[in-house]
mmCIF file of C-alpha atoms in Angstrom:
data_model
loop_
_atom_site.group_PDB
_atom_site.id
_atom_site.type_symbol
_atom_site.label_atom_id
_atom_site.label_comp_id
_atom_site.label_asym_id
_atom_site.label_seq_id
_atom_site.Cartn_x
_atom_site.Cartn_y
_atom_site.Cartn_z
ATOM 1 C CA UNK B 136 76.923 -77.517 128.021
ATOM 2 C CA UNK B 137 74.372 -78.922 125.454
ATOM 3 C CA UNK B 138 73.207 -82.384 127.006
ATOM 4 C CA UNK B 139 73.010 -86.195 126.103
ATOM 5 C CA UNK B 140 70.280 -86.818 123.378
ATOM 6 C CA UNK B 141 66.875 -87.553 124.227
ATOM 7 C CA UNK B 142 63.915 -87.380 122.893
ATOM 8 C CA UNK B 143 61.207 -84.945 123.271
ATOM 9 C CA UNK B 144 56.960 -83.765 123.004
ATOM 10 C CA UNK B 145 56.647 -81.239 121.603
ATOM 11 C CA UNK B 146 52.601 -79.440 122.061
ATOM 12 C CA UNK B 147 51.282 -77.714 120.079
ATOM 13 C CA UNK B 148 46.957 -76.141 120.662
ATOM 14 C CA UNK B 149 47.027 -73.205 121.439
ATOM 15 C CA UNK B 150 45.702 -72.167 118.249
ATOM 16 C CA UNK B 151 43.665 -74.677 118.605
ATOM 17 C CA UNK B 152 45.501 -77.064 115.769
ATOM 18 C CA UNK B 153 45.479 -80.158 118.590
ATOM 19 C CA UNK B 154 48.589 -81.362 116.726
ATOM 20 C CA UNK B 155 51.609 -83.499 118.941
ATOM 21 C CA UNK B 156 54.593 -83.224 116.912
ATOM 22 C CA UNK B 157 57.285 -85.239 117.786
ATOM 23 C CA UNK B 158 61.542 -85.183 117.377
ATOM 24 C CA UNK B 159 64.573 -85.466 118.600
ATOM 25 C CA UNK B 160 66.423 -81.928 119.985
ATOM 26 C CA UNK B 161 68.574 -81.174 122.680
ATOM 27 C CA UNK B 162 67.160 -79.859 126.111
ATOM 28 C CA UNK B 163 67.552 -75.894 126.353
ATOM 29 C CA UNK B 164 70.758 -75.031 127.077
ATOM 30 C CA UNK B 165 71.114 -73.166 130.267
ATOM 31 C CA UNK B 166 72.109 -69.877 128.433
ATOM 32 C CA UNK B 167 69.518 -67.771 127.108
ATOM 33 C CA UNK B 168 68.759 -68.625 123.501
ATOM 34 C CA UNK B 169 67.103 -65.505 121.844
ATOM 35 C CA UNK B 170 66.902 -65.501 118.093
ATOM 36 C CA UNK B 171 66.597 -61.754 116.242
ATOM 37 C CA UNK B 172 64.322 -61.696 113.449
ATOM 38 C CA UNK B 173 64.059 -58.837 110.817
ATOM 39 C CA UNK B 174 64.999 -58.347 107.291
ATOM 40 C CA UNK B 175 64.425 -56.543 103.752
ATOM 41 C CA UNK B 176 65.133 -53.569 104.407
ATOM 42 C CA UNK B 177 68.827 -51.623 106.122
ATOM 43 C CA UNK B 178 65.722 -51.190 108.996
ATOM 44 C CA UNK B 179 65.394 -53.602 110.553
ATOM 45 C CA UNK B 180 68.241 -55.210 110.141
ATOM 46 C CA UNK B 181 70.890 -52.649 111.368
ATOM 47 C CA UNK B 182 68.825 -52.283 114.685
ATOM 48 C CA UNK B 183 69.531 -55.922 115.419
ATOM 49 C CA UNK B 184 72.978 -55.343 115.777
ATOM 50 C CA UNK B 185 73.253 -53.008 118.194
ATOM 51 C CA UNK B 186 70.498 -54.564 119.957
ATOM 52 C CA UNK B 187 73.181 -57.837 119.611
ATOM 53 C CA UNK B 188 75.675 -55.681 120.565
ATOM 54 C CA UNK B 189 73.945 -54.818 124.002
ATOM 55 C CA UNK B 190 72.500 -58.365 124.708
ATOM 56 C CA UNK B 191 76.144 -59.220 124.931
ATOM 57 C CA UNK B 192 77.231 -56.211 127.048
ATOM 58 C CA UNK B 193 74.217 -57.794 129.413
ATOM 59 C CA UNK B 194 74.700 -61.639 128.662
ATOM 60 C CA UNK B 195 77.872 -62.872 127.569
ATOM 61 C CA UNK B 196 76.718 -66.670 127.257
ATOM 62 C CA UNK B 197 72.932 -65.559 125.517
ATOM 63 C CA UNK B 198 73.242 -67.183 122.381
ATOM 64 C CA UNK B 199 71.987 -65.518 119.632
ATOM 65 C CA UNK B 200 70.428 -66.824 116.493
ATOM 66 C CA UNK B 201 69.864 -64.731 113.579
ATOM 67 C CA UNK B 202 66.414 -65.149 110.906
ATOM 68 C CA UNK B 203 66.171 -63.944 107.959
ATOM 69 C CA UNK B 204 64.398 -64.458 104.636
ATOM 70 C CA UNK B 205 66.088 -65.881 101.948
ATOM 71 C CA UNK B 206 67.041 -63.521 99.210
ATOM 72 C CA UNK B 207 67.757 -61.062 100.798
ATOM 73 C CA UNK B 208 70.850 -59.037 100.240
ATOM 74 C CA UNK B 209 71.462 -57.199 103.436
ATOM 75 C CA UNK B 210 71.562 -60.747 106.208
ATOM 76 C CA UNK B 211 75.054 -60.482 105.510
ATOM 77 C CA UNK B 212 75.030 -56.590 107.732
ATOM 78 C CA UNK B 213 74.250 -59.000 110.822
ATOM 79 C CA UNK B 214 75.612 -62.850 109.815
ATOM 80 C CA UNK B 215 79.287 -61.332 108.646
ATOM 81 C CA UNK B 216 81.348 -61.854 111.794
ATOM 82 C CA UNK B 217 80.830 -62.371 115.295
ATOM 83 C CA UNK B 218 77.410 -60.068 115.396
ATOM 84 C CA UNK B 219 75.212 -63.730 116.068
ATOM 85 C CA UNK B 220 76.440 -67.205 116.688
ATOM 86 C CA UNK B 221 74.376 -68.835 113.349
ATOM 87 C CA UNK B 222 71.863 -67.438 111.507
ATOM 88 C CA UNK B 223 69.508 -68.916 109.781
ATOM 89 C CA UNK B 224 67.107 -68.660 106.354
ATOM 90 C CA UNK B 225 63.267 -69.108 105.405
ATOM 91 C CA UNK B 226 61.321 -68.164 103.537
ATOM 92 C CA UNK B 227 58.838 -65.415 103.025
ATOM 93 C CA UNK B 228 56.692 -62.936 101.074
ATOM 94 C CA UNK B 229 55.215 -59.213 101.726
ATOM 95 C CA UNK B 230 51.526 -58.612 100.502
ATOM 96 C CA UNK B 231 52.645 -55.496 97.734
ATOM 97 C CA UNK B 232 50.502 -52.431 98.166
ATOM 98 C CA UNK B 233 50.920 -48.951 96.968
ATOM 99 C CA UNK B 234 50.014 -45.695 99.565
ATOM 100 C CA UNK B 235 48.099 -43.350 97.873
ATOM 101 C CA UNK B 236 48.159 -44.864 94.014
ATOM 102 C CA UNK B 237 45.117 -46.375 95.078
ATOM 103 C CA UNK B 238 43.371 -50.330 94.236
ATOM 104 C CA UNK B 239 44.005 -50.611 89.580
ATOM 105 C CA UNK B 240 47.155 -50.901 90.902
ATOM 106 C CA UNK B 241 46.296 -53.643 92.831
ATOM 107 C CA UNK B 242 44.788 -55.181 90.314
ATOM 108 C CA UNK B 243 46.953 -54.956 87.358
ATOM 109 C CA UNK B 244 48.457 -58.875 86.944
ATOM 110 C CA UNK B 245 51.901 -58.438 87.894
ATOM 111 C CA UNK B 246 51.002 -57.991 90.932
ATOM 112 C CA UNK B 247 48.182 -60.614 91.053
ATOM 113 C CA UNK B 248 51.076 -62.706 90.730
ATOM 114 C CA UNK B 249 53.889 -61.851 92.662
ATOM 115 C CA UNK B 250 51.120 -62.150 95.563
ATOM 116 C CA UNK B 251 49.934 -64.843 95.179
ATOM 117 C CA UNK B 252 53.112 -66.707 94.490
ATOM 118 C CA UNK B 253 54.334 -64.761 97.997
ATOM 119 C CA UNK B 254 51.269 -66.396 99.892
ATOM 120 C CA UNK B 255 53.002 -69.972 99.025
ATOM 121 C CA UNK B 256 56.237 -68.304 100.098
ATOM 122 C CA UNK B 257 54.871 -67.259 103.391
ATOM 123 C CA UNK B 258 54.044 -70.553 104.534
ATOM 124 C CA UNK B 259 56.955 -72.690 103.115
ATOM 125 C CA UNK B 260 58.368 -70.238 105.615
ATOM 126 C CA UNK B 261 56.032 -70.814 108.296
ATOM 127 C CA UNK B 262 56.005 -74.298 107.850
ATOM 128 C CA UNK B 263 60.316 -74.390 108.125
ATOM 129 C CA UNK B 264 59.690 -72.248 111.006
ATOM 130 C CA UNK B 265 57.926 -74.836 113.331
ATOM 131 C CA UNK B 266 60.656 -77.169 112.364
ATOM 132 C CA UNK B 267 63.536 -74.631 113.549
ATOM 133 C CA UNK B 268 61.768 -72.856 116.556
ATOM 134 C CA UNK B 269 61.416 -76.186 117.769
ATOM 135 C CA UNK B 270 65.107 -77.259 116.867
ATOM 136 C CA UNK B 271 66.166 -74.294 119.097
ATOM 137 C CA UNK B 272 63.769 -73.779 121.470
ATOM 138 C CA UNK B 273 64.677 -70.494 121.978
ATOM 139 C CA UNK B 274 63.967 -68.927 125.993
ATOM 140 C CA UNK B 275 62.917 -66.101 123.251
ATOM 141 C CA UNK B 276 61.977 -64.362 119.769
ATOM 142 C CA UNK B 277 63.220 -61.013 118.651
ATOM 143 C CA UNK B 278 61.404 -59.949 115.843
ATOM 144 C CA UNK B 279 62.548 -56.229 114.453
ATOM 145 C CA UNK B 280 59.914 -56.153 111.353
ATOM 146 C CA UNK B 281 59.941 -56.799 107.855
ATOM 147 C CA UNK B 282 57.421 -59.080 106.252
ATOM 148 C CA UNK B 283 60.311 -62.496 107.466
ATOM 149 C CA UNK B 284 59.334 -61.997 110.832
ATOM 150 C CA UNK B 285 55.091 -63.261 109.893
ATOM 151 C CA UNK B 286 56.328 -66.340 108.905
ATOM 152 C CA UNK B 287 58.271 -66.652 112.072
ATOM 153 C CA UNK B 288 55.736 -64.910 114.379
ATOM 154 C CA UNK B 289 53.599 -67.423 113.677
ATOM 155 C CA UNK B 290 55.403 -69.956 114.277
ATOM 156 C CA UNK B 291 56.235 -69.173 117.444
ATOM 157 C CA UNK B 292 52.453 -68.456 117.949
ATOM 158 C CA UNK B 293 51.095 -71.436 117.129
ATOM 159 C CA UNK B 294 54.792 -73.306 119.568
ATOM 160 C CA UNK B 295 54.275 -70.940 122.786
ATOM 161 C CA UNK B 296 57.802 -69.510 122.070
ATOM 162 C CA UNK B 297 57.504 -65.666 123.591
ATOM 163 C CA UNK B 298 58.345 -63.451 121.467
ATOM 164 C CA UNK B 299 58.796 -59.066 121.182
ATOM 165 C CA UNK B 300 58.215 -57.086 118.444
ATOM 166 C CA UNK B 301 59.889 -53.728 117.919
ATOM 167 C CA UNK B 302 58.695 -50.879 115.849
ATOM 168 C CA UNK B 303 60.620 -47.713 114.954
ATOM 169 C CA UNK B 304 57.993 -45.575 112.453
ATOM 170 C CA UNK B 305 54.496 -44.349 114.194
ATOM 171 C CA UNK B 306 53.139 -46.221 111.877
ATOM 172 C CA UNK B 307 53.242 -50.703 112.706
ATOM 173 C CA UNK B 308 54.870 -52.240 109.166
ATOM 174 C CA UNK B 309 51.828 -54.925 107.955
ATOM 175 C CA UNK B 310 54.379 -57.771 109.712
ATOM 176 C CA UNK B 311 54.109 -56.510 113.130
ATOM 177 C CA UNK B 312 50.335 -56.218 112.904
ATOM 178 C CA UNK B 313 49.912 -59.273 111.721
ATOM 179 C CA UNK B 314 51.757 -61.484 114.463
ATOM 180 C CA UNK B 315 50.823 -57.991 117.037
ATOM 181 C CA UNK B 316 47.721 -60.652 118.643
ATOM 182 C CA UNK B 317 50.350 -63.146 120.208
ATOM 183 C CA UNK B 318 52.879 -61.061 121.234
ATOM 184 C CA UNK B 319 53.782 -60.613 124.813
ATOM 185 C CA UNK B 320 55.176 -56.920 124.464
ATOM 186 C CA UNK B 321 55.448 -54.681 121.831
ATOM 187 C CA UNK B 322 58.674 -51.965 122.522
ATOM 188 C CA UNK B 323 58.289 -49.019 119.773
ATOM 189 C CA UNK B 324 59.992 -45.974 119.091
ATOM 190 C CA UNK B 325 57.535 -43.072 119.507
ATOM 191 C CA UNK B 326 54.876 -42.246 122.177
ATOM 192 C CA UNK B 327 52.998 -45.868 123.657
ATOM 193 C CA UNK B 328 49.704 -43.571 122.800
ATOM 194 C CA UNK B 329 50.324 -42.386 119.761
ATOM 195 C CA UNK B 330 50.038 -47.012 118.615
ATOM 196 C CA UNK B 331 46.943 -49.105 118.762
ATOM 197 C CA UNK B 332 48.528 -51.697 120.770
ATOM 198 C CA UNK B 333 47.185 -52.126 123.923
ATOM 199 C CA UNK B 334 48.688 -50.136 126.406
ATOM 200 C CA UNK B 335 48.980 -52.507 129.232
ATOM 201 C CA UNK B 336 51.485 -54.094 126.702
ATOM 202 C CA UNK B 337 53.162 -51.522 124.972
ATOM 203 C CA UNK B 338 57.001 -49.305 126.297
ATOM 204 C CA UNK B 339 58.230 -46.975 124.560
ATOM 205 C CA UNK B 340 62.424 -48.088 123.895
ATOM 206 C CA UNK B 341 63.152 -45.142 121.189
ATOM 207 C CA UNK B 342 65.029 -46.903 118.565
ATOM 208 C CA UNK B 343 68.814 -49.351 118.738
ATOM 209 C CA UNK B 344 71.223 -47.214 116.617
ATOM 210 C CA UNK B 345 75.252 -49.192 116.819
ATOM 211 C CA UNK B 346 77.208 -47.704 119.701
ATOM 212 C CA UNK B 347 79.837 -45.617 116.827
ATOM 213 C CA UNK B 348 76.746 -43.599 116.350
ATOM 214 C CA UNK B 349 77.740 -40.260 119.304
ATOM 215 C CA UNK B 350 76.530 -37.013 119.964
ATOM 216 C CA UNK B 351 79.178 -35.039 117.078
ATOM 217 C CA UNK B 352 81.005 -31.332 117.651
ATOM 218 C CA UNK B 353 84.232 -30.608 115.230
ATOM 219 C CA UNK B 354 86.954 -32.915 115.952
ATOM 220 C CA UNK B 355 84.759 -36.378 116.367
ATOM 221 C CA UNK B 356 83.683 -34.491 112.625
ATOM 222 C CA UNK B 357 86.948 -34.400 110.890
ATOM 223 C CA UNK B 358 87.943 -37.537 112.361
ATOM 224 C CA UNK B 359 85.547 -38.308 110.280
ATOM 225 C CA UNK B 360 85.883 -37.162 107.357
ATOM 226 C CA UNK B 361 90.069 -38.826 108.134
ATOM 227 C CA UNK B 362 88.563 -41.577 108.451
ATOM 228 C CA UNK B 363 86.985 -41.947 105.132
ATOM 229 C CA UNK B 364 89.200 -39.948 103.411
ATOM 230 C CA UNK B 365 87.096 -37.422 103.014
ATOM 231 C CA UNK B 366 88.515 -33.248 102.536
ATOM 232 C CA UNK B 367 88.688 -31.198 106.469
ATOM 233 C CA UNK B 368 87.594 -27.748 104.520
ATOM 234 C CA UNK B 369 84.983 -29.374 102.440
ATOM 235 C CA UNK B 370 81.585 -28.478 102.734
ATOM 236 C CA UNK B 371 79.796 -31.780 102.467
ATOM 237 C CA UNK B 372 76.407 -32.899 101.684
ATOM 238 C CA UNK B 373 75.611 -36.456 101.989
ATOM 239 C CA UNK B 374 72.456 -38.124 100.123
ATOM 240 C CA UNK B 375 71.337 -41.259 101.672
ATOM 241 C CA UNK B 376 68.355 -43.783 100.095
ATOM 242 C CA UNK B 377 69.036 -46.575 101.928
ATOM 243 C CA UNK B 378 71.134 -49.366 101.509
ATOM 244 C CA UNK B 379 68.502 -50.625 98.874
ATOM 245 C CA UNK B 380 68.865 -46.907 97.128
ATOM 246 C CA UNK B 381 66.089 -45.103 96.468
ATOM 247 C CA UNK B 382 65.989 -43.555 92.584
ATOM 248 C CA UNK B 383 63.092 -41.463 92.786
ATOM 249 C CA UNK B 384 65.356 -39.614 94.895
ATOM 250 C CA UNK B 385 68.718 -39.595 93.702
ATOM 251 C CA UNK B 386 67.820 -38.797 90.258
ATOM 252 C CA UNK B 387 66.778 -35.448 91.923
ATOM 253 C CA UNK B 388 70.199 -34.987 93.354
ATOM 254 C CA UNK B 389 72.224 -36.030 90.040
ATOM 255 C CA UNK B 390 70.210 -33.066 87.886
ATOM 256 C CA UNK B 391 70.059 -30.604 90.734
ATOM 257 C CA UNK B 392 73.878 -31.689 91.287
ATOM 258 C CA UNK B 393 76.080 -29.658 89.263
ATOM 259 C CA UNK B 394 73.733 -26.275 90.355
ATOM 260 C CA UNK B 395 75.614 -27.128 93.899
ATOM 261 C CA UNK B 396 78.226 -27.412 92.737
ATOM 262 C CA UNK B 397 78.753 -24.421 91.127
ATOM 263 C CA UNK B 398 77.325 -22.610 93.258
ATOM 264 C CA UNK B 399 79.654 -23.482 96.274
ATOM 265 C CA UNK B 400 83.014 -23.787 95.280
ATOM 266 C CA UNK B 401 83.948 -26.211 98.140
ATOM 267 C CA UNK B 402 80.810 -29.082 98.015
ATOM 268 C CA UNK B 403 81.476 -32.460 97.804
ATOM 269 C CA UNK B 404 78.505 -35.160 97.725
ATOM 270 C CA UNK B 405 78.469 -38.944 98.643
ATOM 271 C CA UNK B 406 75.430 -40.730 97.531
ATOM 272 C CA UNK B 407 74.576 -44.207 98.808
ATOM 273 C CA UNK B 408 72.528 -44.832 95.225
ATOM 274 C CA UNK B 409 72.347 -48.267 96.674
ATOM 275 C CA UNK B 410 73.990 -51.587 94.840
ATOM 276 C CA UNK B 411 71.252 -51.842 92.474
ATOM 277 C CA UNK B 412 71.165 -47.980 91.739
ATOM 278 C CA UNK B 413 75.054 -46.880 92.477
ATOM 279 C CA UNK B 414 76.219 -47.446 88.591
ATOM 280 C CA UNK B 415 73.742 -45.623 87.392
ATOM 281 C CA UNK B 416 73.960 -42.841 89.795
ATOM 282 C CA UNK B 417 78.040 -43.012 88.611
ATOM 283 C CA UNK B 418 76.679 -42.890 85.984
ATOM 284 C CA UNK B 419 75.238 -39.599 85.885
ATOM 285 C CA UNK B 420 77.192 -38.172 87.760
ATOM 286 C CA UNK B 421 79.833 -38.444 85.532
ATOM 287 C CA UNK B 422 77.907 -37.286 82.472
ATOM 288 C CA UNK B 423 77.563 -33.768 84.197
ATOM 289 C CA UNK B 424 81.094 -33.519 85.115
ATOM 290 C CA UNK B 425 82.137 -33.361 88.324
ATOM 291 C CA UNK B 426 83.755 -37.083 88.473
ATOM 292 C CA UNK B 427 86.420 -35.694 91.117
ATOM 293 C CA UNK B 428 83.399 -34.373 93.429
ATOM 294 C CA UNK B 429 81.200 -36.558 94.351
ATOM 295 C CA UNK B 430 81.901 -40.179 96.084
ATOM 296 C CA UNK B 431 79.368 -42.966 95.064
ATOM 297 C CA UNK B 432 78.223 -45.637 97.483
ATOM 298 C CA UNK B 433 76.079 -49.102 97.065
ATOM 299 C CA UNK B 434 75.736 -49.582 100.920
ATOM 300 C CA UNK B 435 78.868 -48.845 102.791
ATOM 301 C CA UNK B 436 80.217 -50.518 105.972
ATOM 302 C CA UNK B 437 81.600 -47.020 106.991
ATOM 303 C CA UNK B 438 78.448 -45.580 106.704
ATOM 304 C CA UNK B 439 78.588 -44.167 110.361
ATOM 305 C CA UNK B 440 81.520 -42.693 108.644
ATOM 306 C CA UNK B 441 80.136 -40.739 106.012
ATOM 307 C CA UNK B 442 76.716 -40.096 108.116
ATOM 308 C CA UNK B 443 79.080 -37.949 110.650
ATOM 309 C CA UNK B 444 80.668 -36.498 108.483
ATOM 310 C CA UNK B 445 78.366 -34.806 106.614
ATOM 311 C CA UNK B 446 77.367 -30.558 107.396
ATOM 312 C CA UNK B 447 73.828 -30.910 105.733
ATOM 313 C CA UNK B 448 72.143 -35.286 105.253
ATOM 314 C CA UNK B 449 69.689 -35.680 102.397
ATOM 315 C CA UNK B 450 67.614 -38.463 103.358
ATOM 316 C CA UNK B 451 64.212 -40.880 102.743
ATOM 317 C CA UNK B 452 62.137 -41.049 106.619
ATOM 318 C CA UNK B 453 63.106 -43.956 107.810
ATOM 319 C CA UNK B 454 62.262 -44.643 111.173
ATOM 320 C CA UNK B 455 65.771 -46.118 111.858
ATOM 321 C CA UNK B 456 67.992 -43.825 109.817
ATOM 322 C CA UNK B 457 65.901 -40.775 111.532
ATOM 323 C CA UNK B 458 67.167 -41.697 115.068
ATOM 324 C CA UNK B 459 70.851 -42.484 113.782
ATOM 325 C CA UNK B 460 70.935 -38.910 112.793
ATOM 326 C CA UNK B 461 69.086 -37.179 115.751
ATOM 327 C CA UNK B 462 72.066 -38.523 118.034
ATOM 328 C CA UNK B 463 74.826 -37.154 115.420
ATOM 329 C CA UNK B 464 72.575 -33.995 115.235
ATOM 330 C CA UNK B 465 72.169 -33.599 111.401
ATOM 331 C CA UNK B 466 71.118 -31.046 110.512
ATOM 332 C CA UNK B 467 68.187 -33.230 107.995
ATOM 333 C CA UNK B 468 66.730 -33.118 105.372
ATOM 334 C CA UNK B 469 64.182 -34.976 104.558
ATOM 335 C CA UNK B 470 62.333 -36.772 101.232
ATOM 336 C CA UNK B 471 60.060 -38.668 102.350
ATOM 337 C CA UNK B 472 58.663 -41.764 100.286
ATOM 338 C CA UNK B 473 54.753 -41.779 99.685
ATOM 339 C CA UNK B 474 54.296 -44.707 98.096
ATOM 340 C CA UNK B 475 55.673 -46.765 101.234
ATOM 341 C CA UNK B 476 52.149 -48.816 102.517
ATOM 342 C CA UNK B 477 50.511 -47.228 105.438
ATOM 343 C CA UNK B 478 52.679 -43.308 104.546
ATOM 344 C CA UNK B 479 54.349 -44.352 107.250
ATOM 345 C CA UNK B 480 57.567 -42.334 106.500
ATOM 346 C CA UNK B 481 54.718 -39.110 105.553
ATOM 347 C CA UNK B 482 53.981 -39.233 109.266
ATOM 348 C CA UNK B 483 57.579 -39.564 110.519
ATOM 349 C CA UNK B 484 58.695 -36.730 108.321
ATOM 350 C CA UNK B 485 55.174 -35.015 109.703
ATOM 351 C CA UNK B 486 55.650 -35.673 113.115
ATOM 352 C CA UNK B 487 59.210 -34.570 113.262
ATOM 353 C CA UNK B 488 58.909 -31.069 111.066
ATOM 354 C CA UNK B 489 55.953 -30.639 113.796
ATOM 355 C CA UNK B 490 58.762 -30.222 116.322
ATOM 356 C CA UNK B 491 61.017 -28.637 114.291
ATOM 357 C CA UNK B 492 63.713 -30.604 114.201
ATOM 358 C CA UNK B 493 63.719 -31.037 110.005
ATOM 359 C CA UNK B 494 63.135 -29.892 106.738
ATOM 360 C CA UNK B 495 60.987 -31.433 104.684
ATOM 361 C CA UNK B 496 60.252 -31.632 100.755
ATOM 362 C CA UNK B 497 58.312 -33.682 99.068
ATOM 363 C CA UNK B 498 57.976 -36.268 96.668
ATOM 364 C CA UNK B 499 55.881 -34.507 94.466
ATOM 365 C CA UNK B 500 58.375 -31.238 94.549
ATOM 366 C CA UNK B 501 61.876 -32.910 93.799
ATOM 367 C CA UNK B 502 61.441 -31.621 90.099
ATOM 368 C CA UNK B 503 60.890 -28.043 90.896
ATOM 369 C CA UNK B 504 63.644 -25.340 93.012
ATOM 370 C CA UNK B 505 62.531 -26.365 96.485
ATOM 371 C CA UNK B 506 65.307 -29.342 96.932
ATOM 372 C CA UNK B 507 68.229 -26.768 95.750
ATOM 373 C CA UNK B 508 67.000 -23.452 97.749
ATOM 374 C CA UNK B 509 66.583 -25.896 100.668
ATOM 375 C CA UNK B 510 69.228 -27.632 100.497
ATOM 376 C CA UNK B 511 71.990 -23.854 99.122
ATOM 377 C CA UNK B 512 69.828 -22.345 102.272
ATOM 378 C CA UNK B 513 71.567 -24.489 104.605
ATOM 379 C CA UNK B 514 74.649 -25.161 103.362
ATOM 380 C CA UNK B 515 75.536 -21.459 103.199
ATOM 381 C CA UNK B 516 74.067 -21.344 106.854
ATOM 382 C CA UNK B 517 76.146 -23.145 109.639
ATOM 383 C CA UNK B 518 74.090 -21.146 112.289
ATOM 384 C CA UNK B 519 70.923 -22.782 110.487
ATOM 385 C CA UNK B 520 71.525 -26.386 109.995
ATOM 386 C CA UNK B 521 73.311 -26.349 114.040
ATOM 387 C CA UNK B 522 69.923 -24.726 115.307
ATOM 388 C CA UNK B 523 68.270 -27.808 113.143
ATOM 389 C CA UNK B 524 70.312 -30.551 113.906
ATOM 390 C CA UNK B 525 70.494 -29.656 118.103
ATOM 391 C CA UNK B 526 66.276 -29.713 117.528
ATOM 392 C CA UNK B 527 66.467 -33.169 116.319
ATOM 393 C CA UNK B 528 69.477 -34.248 118.655
ATOM 394 C CA UNK B 529 66.625 -33.404 121.459
ATOM 395 C CA UNK B 530 64.430 -36.483 119.854
ATOM 396 C CA UNK B 531 67.337 -39.234 120.273
ATOM 397 C CA UNK B 532 66.949 -42.000 122.623
ATOM 398 C CA UNK B 533 71.354 -43.158 122.345
ATOM 399 C CA UNK B 534 70.804 -46.267 124.853
ATOM 400 C CA UNK B 535 67.729 -47.364 123.037
ATOM 401 C CA UNK B 536 69.657 -50.688 122.218
ATOM 402 C CA UNK B 537 70.370 -50.733 126.900
ATOM 403 C CA UNK B 538 66.994 -50.270 127.244
ATOM 404 C CA UNK B 539 64.998 -52.878 124.527
ATOM 405 C CA UNK B 540 67.913 -55.325 125.376
ATOM 406 C CA UNK B 541 67.311 -55.677 129.482
ATOM 407 C CA UNK B 542 63.454 -56.174 128.805
ATOM 408 C CA UNK B 543 64.330 -58.923 126.210
ATOM 409 C CA UNK B 544 66.469 -60.184 128.709
ATOM 410 C CA UNK B 545 64.209 -60.044 131.287
ATOM 411 C CA UNK B 546 61.439 -61.727 129.100
ATOM 412 C CA UNK B 547 64.089 -64.532 128.042
ATOM 413 C CA UNK B 548 64.136 -65.604 132.230
ATOM 414 C CA UNK B 549 67.450 -63.861 132.598
ATOM 415 C CA UNK B 550 67.235 -60.979 134.032
ATOM 416 C CA UNK B 551 70.448 -58.534 134.095
ATOM 417 C CA UNK B 552 71.555 -57.071 137.646
ATOM 418 C CA UNK B 553 71.159 -52.961 135.884
ATOM 419 C CA UNK B 554 68.112 -52.414 136.665
ATOM 420 C CA UNK B 555 66.195 -55.155 134.416
ATOM 421 C CA UNK B 556 63.106 -54.313 132.596
ATOM 422 C CA UNK B 557 61.771 -51.309 135.043
ATOM 423 C CA UNK B 558 64.715 -49.049 133.740
ATOM 424 C CA UNK B 559 63.393 -48.859 130.051
ATOM 425 C CA UNK B 560 60.464 -48.461 130.344
#
């Protein structure tokens, strides 16, 4: 319940600026108010949905506000429905740099102009975030990743609002590294010792996944197929480039599809191509005469059903999607994107291959027989699929969202009755 309006003075001095703001606002609610921040890719947004669901279970009165980036098409994943109480969008930008391509790409005129433009977007977003957080007065900010975390995180630091970060990948993203200095805590997917964060501020929790992701058995696989109108007797290959798609992976699969369908008469391909690529990918399959053998998706709200229905998955190596496939215990072939900053997908893929949990095809091999050979071997051998899926399932943390929710509520001063943050360490 909000109390009556009164003028409040918020001192802003922890970064040495000595500024004092005076603004109209409400006294903080008795309900814990937590701001959830993330965007730019499904891997920075879908985990927020899982965390929000867990926060609701532990603290039904928790007031959740999502802050995302203006123009982010994937923001609707969390803003639709009753996942959060409200949402706000602020300006943000990114620093374009390309792993393994050298400095020459950074010096291209187009790249330089876009980077300069986005510096101004970050500055604008920082001002917007200061005003927004000063009005909201949250108990805590949770930054999942993506460049929207930079203006919001810096604003939280300026206003002395505690915040917690989360990294799904073996290599933290640049946005989280920028705001790391002032974070209350860093929650991470993998063993804490592999990260460069201070050990006393780093906690391993895994990667939050939606409650709908559950370990597969034959009954759940068949139920998933019925839910999305796929044949219960077909051999299903799921291709996932993420919600934004992956053009090079898309093209390689389309090129190999006719040969795969000729080898396996019962094969059906479900291809999540990304919204921007959906029509082009569908046209490629149609030109190959495979219209009846494929289902092409943009970004599907039923992705958990398609992921559960598959026999084999071929995907990029983002940490969030890997966590989902691990909970399912799927047989996965990874094609890591070698050009993402720091090569974090290469790190993820190597870490899982070292544990015999996935097969890996490098992007440089997409034009060779390696992709076809790897997929056909798995499609033809159920025992091998089961073995690979079991290896990946060993790395799953199905309760990661609950662990993280307990940590966040504890950091917000609204501890829970089910063990608190100590259980999550």
